[in-house]
C-alpha cells in the first residue's frame, strides 16, 4: 500500500515538475509555488467545468478564464526564475479575485471570505515576513471595505436568485 503512494508521488513529481535552482531556499519556494499553482489550476478547471455543465455562461465562467490566464502568467514567471515576483503576483491575484468574488456574490456572508485566511497562509509560506504582514494588513482593509459596502447598501444580494450548486460553490 505504501509503495502505491510512493509511485503516485513519483509520477506526480515527474508530470508536474518544479524548476530547480542553485539556491536551496529558492528551489523550496519554487516547489511550494508549483504545488499551489497546480492546485488552483485544478480547482479553477473543475469549477469552470461545473459552471459550464450548469449552463451558467455568465460572469463566473469569465472569472474562471481570467483566473486560468493569471495562473499561467504566474507559472511562466516561476519558470523564468522570478520566484519572489511570481509569489507576490499569485498572492495579489488571489486577493483581488477573492475580493471581486465576494463583492459579486453578495458580501461577507458567503464562505469566500474564508479564502482570505488561505491567502494569508500562502503569503506567509511564499513571501518574506514583512510582505506577509503587508498582505495580511491589505486583506483586513479589504474586509473592512467590504463590510462598509455591505452596510451602506452597495452590496445587495438574494440567494433565492441562484441555483443551489452555484451557492454551494461560492
CSV table of C-alpha atoms in Angstrom, one decimal:
chain,number,residue,atom,x,y,z
A,1,UNK,CA,0.0,0.0,0.0
A,2,UNK,CA,2.8,2.4,0.9
A,3,UNK,CA,4.5,1.5,-2.4
A,4,UNK,CA,1.5,2.7,-4.4
A,5,UNK,CA,1.5,6.1,-2.7
A,6,UNK,CA,5.2,6.4,-3.4
A,7,UNK,CA,4.6,5.5,-7.1
A,8,UNK,CA,1.9,8.1,-7.4
A,9,UNK,CA,4.1,10.8,-5.8
A,10,UNK,CA,6.9,9.9,-8.1
A,11,UNK,CA,4.6,10.0,-11.1
A,12,UNK,CA,3.1,13.4,-10.0
A,13,UNK,CA,6.6,14.8,-9.5
A,14,UNK,CA,7.5,13.8,-13.0
A,15,UNK,CA,4.3,15.0,-14.5
A,16,UNK,CA,4.3,18.4,-12.8
A,17,UNK,CA,7.9,19.3,-12.2
A,18,UNK,CA,9.1,22.4,-10.4
A,19,UNK,CA,12.2,24.3,-11.5
A,20,UNK,CA,15.4,23.6,-9.7
A,21,UNK,CA,17.8,26.4,-8.8
A,22,UNK,CA,21.3,26.5,-7.2
A,23,UNK,CA,19.8,28.3,-4.2
A,24,UNK,CA,18.0,25.7,-2.0
A,25,UNK,CA,15.6,28.3,-0.5
A,26,UNK,CA,14.6,29.5,-4.0
A,27,UNK,CA,14.1,25.8,-5.1
A,28,UNK,CA,12.0,25.1,-1.9
A,29,UNK,CA,9.8,28.2,-2.7
A,30,UNK,CA,9.5,27.2,-6.3
A,31,UNK,CA,8.3,23.7,-5.4
A,32,UNK,CA,5.8,25.0,-3.0
A,33,UNK,CA,4.6,27.6,-5.5
A,34,UNK,CA,4.4,24.9,-8.2
A,35,UNK,CA,2.1,22.8,-5.9
A,36,UNK,CA,-0.1,25.8,-5.1
A,37,UNK,CA,-0.4,26.9,-8.8
A,38,UNK,CA,-1.3,23.4,-9.9
A,39,UNK,CA,-3.9,23.1,-7.1
A,40,UNK,CA,-5.5,26.3,-8.1
A,41,UNK,CA,-5.4,25.2,-11.8
A,42,UNK,CA,-7.4,22.0,-10.8
A,43,UNK,CA,-9.8,23.9,-8.7
A,44,UNK,CA,-10.4,26.5,-11.4
A,45,UNK,CA,-10.9,24.0,-14.1
A,46,UNK,CA,-13.3,21.9,-12.1
A,47,UNK,CA,-15.3,25.0,-11.1
A,48,UNK,CA,-15.3,26.3,-14.7
A,49,UNK,CA,-16.5,22.8,-15.9
A,50,UNK,CA,-19.2,22.8,-13.2
A,51,UNK,CA,-20.5,26.2,-14.4
A,52,UNK,CA,-20.3,25.0,-18.0
A,53,UNK,CA,-22.4,22.0,-17.1
A,54,UNK,CA,-24.9,24.1,-15.2
A,55,UNK,CA,-25.3,26.3,-18.2
A,56,UNK,CA,-24.3,29.4,-16.2
A,57,UNK,CA,-22.5,31.3,-19.0
A,58,UNK,CA,-22.2,34.4,-17.0
A,59,UNK,CA,-19.5,36.4,-15.3
A,60,UNK,CA,-18.4,33.4,-13.3
A,61,UNK,CA,-17.3,31.4,-16.3
A,62,UNK,CA,-15.4,34.5,-17.4
A,63,UNK,CA,-13.8,34.7,-14.0
A,64,UNK,CA,-12.6,31.1,-14.4
A,65,UNK,CA,-10.9,32.0,-17.7
A,66,UNK,CA,-9.3,35.1,-16.2
A,67,UNK,CA,-8.0,33.0,-13.3
A,68,UNK,CA,-6.5,30.5,-15.6
A,69,UNK,CA,-4.7,33.2,-17.6
A,70,UNK,CA,-3.5,34.8,-14.3
A,71,UNK,CA,-2.2,31.4,-13.0
A,72,UNK,CA,-0.5,30.8,-16.4
A,73,UNK,CA,1.3,34.2,-16.0
A,74,UNK,CA,2.5,33.3,-12.5
A,75,UNK,CA,3.6,29.9,-13.7
A,76,UNK,CA,5.6,31.5,-16.5
A,77,UNK,CA,7.3,33.9,-14.1
A,78,UNK,CA,8.1,31.0,-11.8
A,79,UNK,CA,9.8,29.0,-14.6
A,80,UNK,CA,11.8,32.1,-15.6
A,81,UNK,CA,13.3,32.3,-12.1
A,82,UNK,CA,11.3,35.2,-10.7
A,83,UNK,CA,10.1,33.2,-7.7
A,84,UNK,CA,9.5,36.2,-5.4
A,85,UNK,CA,7.7,38.2,-8.1
A,86,UNK,CA,5.6,35.1,-9.0
A,87,UNK,CA,4.7,34.5,-5.4
A,88,UNK,CA,3.7,38.1,-4.8
A,89,UNK,CA,1.8,38.1,-8.1
A,90,UNK,CA,-0.1,34.9,-7.1
A,91,UNK,CA,-1.0,36.3,-3.6
A,92,UNK,CA,-2.2,39.7,-5.0
A,93,UNK,CA,-4.1,38.0,-7.9
A,94,UNK,CA,-5.9,35.6,-5.4
A,95,UNK,CA,-6.7,38.5,-3.1
A,96,UNK,CA,-8.2,40.6,-5.9
A,97,UNK,CA,-10.1,37.7,-7.3
A,98,UNK,CA,-11.5,36.8,-3.9
A,99,UNK,CA,-12.5,40.4,-3.2
A,100,UNK,CA,-14.3,40.7,-6.6
A,101,UNK,CA,-15.9,37.3,-6.0
A,102,UNK,CA,-17.2,38.4,-2.6
A,103,UNK,CA,-18.5,41.7,-4.0
A,104,UNK,CA,-20.1,40.0,-6.9
A,105,UNK,CA,-21.7,37.2,-4.9
A,106,UNK,CA,-23.2,39.3,-2.2
A,107,UNK,CA,-20.9,40.2,0.5
A,108,UNK,CA,-19.3,38.9,3.7
A,109,UNK,CA,-21.9,36.2,4.5
A,110,UNK,CA,-20.5,33.9,1.8
A,111,UNK,CA,-17.9,31.3,2.6
A,112,UNK,CA,-15.5,33.0,0.1
A,113,UNK,CA,-14.3,35.3,2.9
A,114,UNK,CA,-12.5,32.4,4.5
A,115,UNK,CA,-10.2,32.4,1.4
A,116,UNK,CA,-8.5,35.4,3.0
A,117,UNK,CA,-7.2,33.1,5.7
A,118,UNK,CA,-5.8,30.8,3.0
A,119,UNK,CA,-4.3,33.7,1.1
A,120,UNK,CA,-2.6,34.9,4.3
A,121,UNK,CA,-1.2,31.4,4.9
A,122,UNK,CA,0.1,31.3,1.3
A,123,UNK,CA,1.7,34.7,1.7
A,124,UNK,CA,3.4,33.6,4.9
A,125,UNK,CA,4.8,30.5,3.2
A,126,UNK,CA,6.0,32.1,0.0
A,127,UNK,CA,6.9,35.6,0.9
A,128,UNK,CA,9.2,37.2,3.4
A,129,UNK,CA,7.8,38.1,6.8
A,130,UNK,CA,7.2,41.8,6.2
A,131,UNK,CA,5.5,41.1,2.8
A,132,UNK,CA,3.2,38.5,4.5
A,133,UNK,CA,2.3,41.1,7.2
A,134,UNK,CA,1.6,43.7,4.5
A,135,UNK,CA,-0.6,41.3,2.6
A,136,UNK,CA,-2.5,40.5,5.9
A,137,UNK,CA,-3.0,44.2,6.5
A,138,UNK,CA,-4.3,44.7,3.0
A,139,UNK,CA,-6.7,41.8,3.3
A,140,UNK,CA,-8.1,43.2,6.6
A,141,UNK,CA,-8.6,46.6,4.9
A,142,UNK,CA,-10.5,44.7,2.1
A,143,UNK,CA,-12.7,43.1,4.7
A,144,UNK,CA,-13.4,46.5,6.3
A,145,UNK,CA,-14.2,47.9,2.9
A,146,UNK,CA,-16.5,45.1,2.0
A,147,UNK,CA,-18.2,45.4,5.4
A,148,UNK,CA,-18.7,49.1,4.7
A,149,UNK,CA,-20.1,48.4,1.2
A,150,UNK,CA,-22.5,45.9,2.7
A,151,UNK,CA,-23.7,48.1,5.5
A,152,UNK,CA,-24.0,51.1,3.1
A,153,UNK,CA,-26.2,49.1,0.7
A,154,UNK,CA,-23.7,48.9,-2.2
A,155,UNK,CA,-23.8,45.1,-2.0
A,156,UNK,CA,-27.3,43.6,-2.0
A,157,UNK,CA,-27.9,40.0,-3.0
A,158,UNK,CA,-30.6,37.5,-2.8
A,159,UNK,CA,-29.7,33.8,-2.5
A,160,UNK,CA,-33.1,32.9,-3.9
A,161,UNK,CA,-32.0,34.1,-7.4
A,162,UNK,CA,-29.2,31.5,-7.7
A,163,UNK,CA,-29.4,27.7,-8.1
A,164,UNK,CA,-28.2,25.7,-5.1
A,165,UNK,CA,-25.0,24.3,-6.7
A,166,UNK,CA,-23.9,27.9,-7.6
A,167,UNK,CA,-24.4,29.0,-4.0
A,168,UNK,CA,-22.5,25.9,-2.7
A,169,UNK,CA,-19.5,26.6,-5.0
A,170,UNK,CA,-19.5,30.2,-3.9
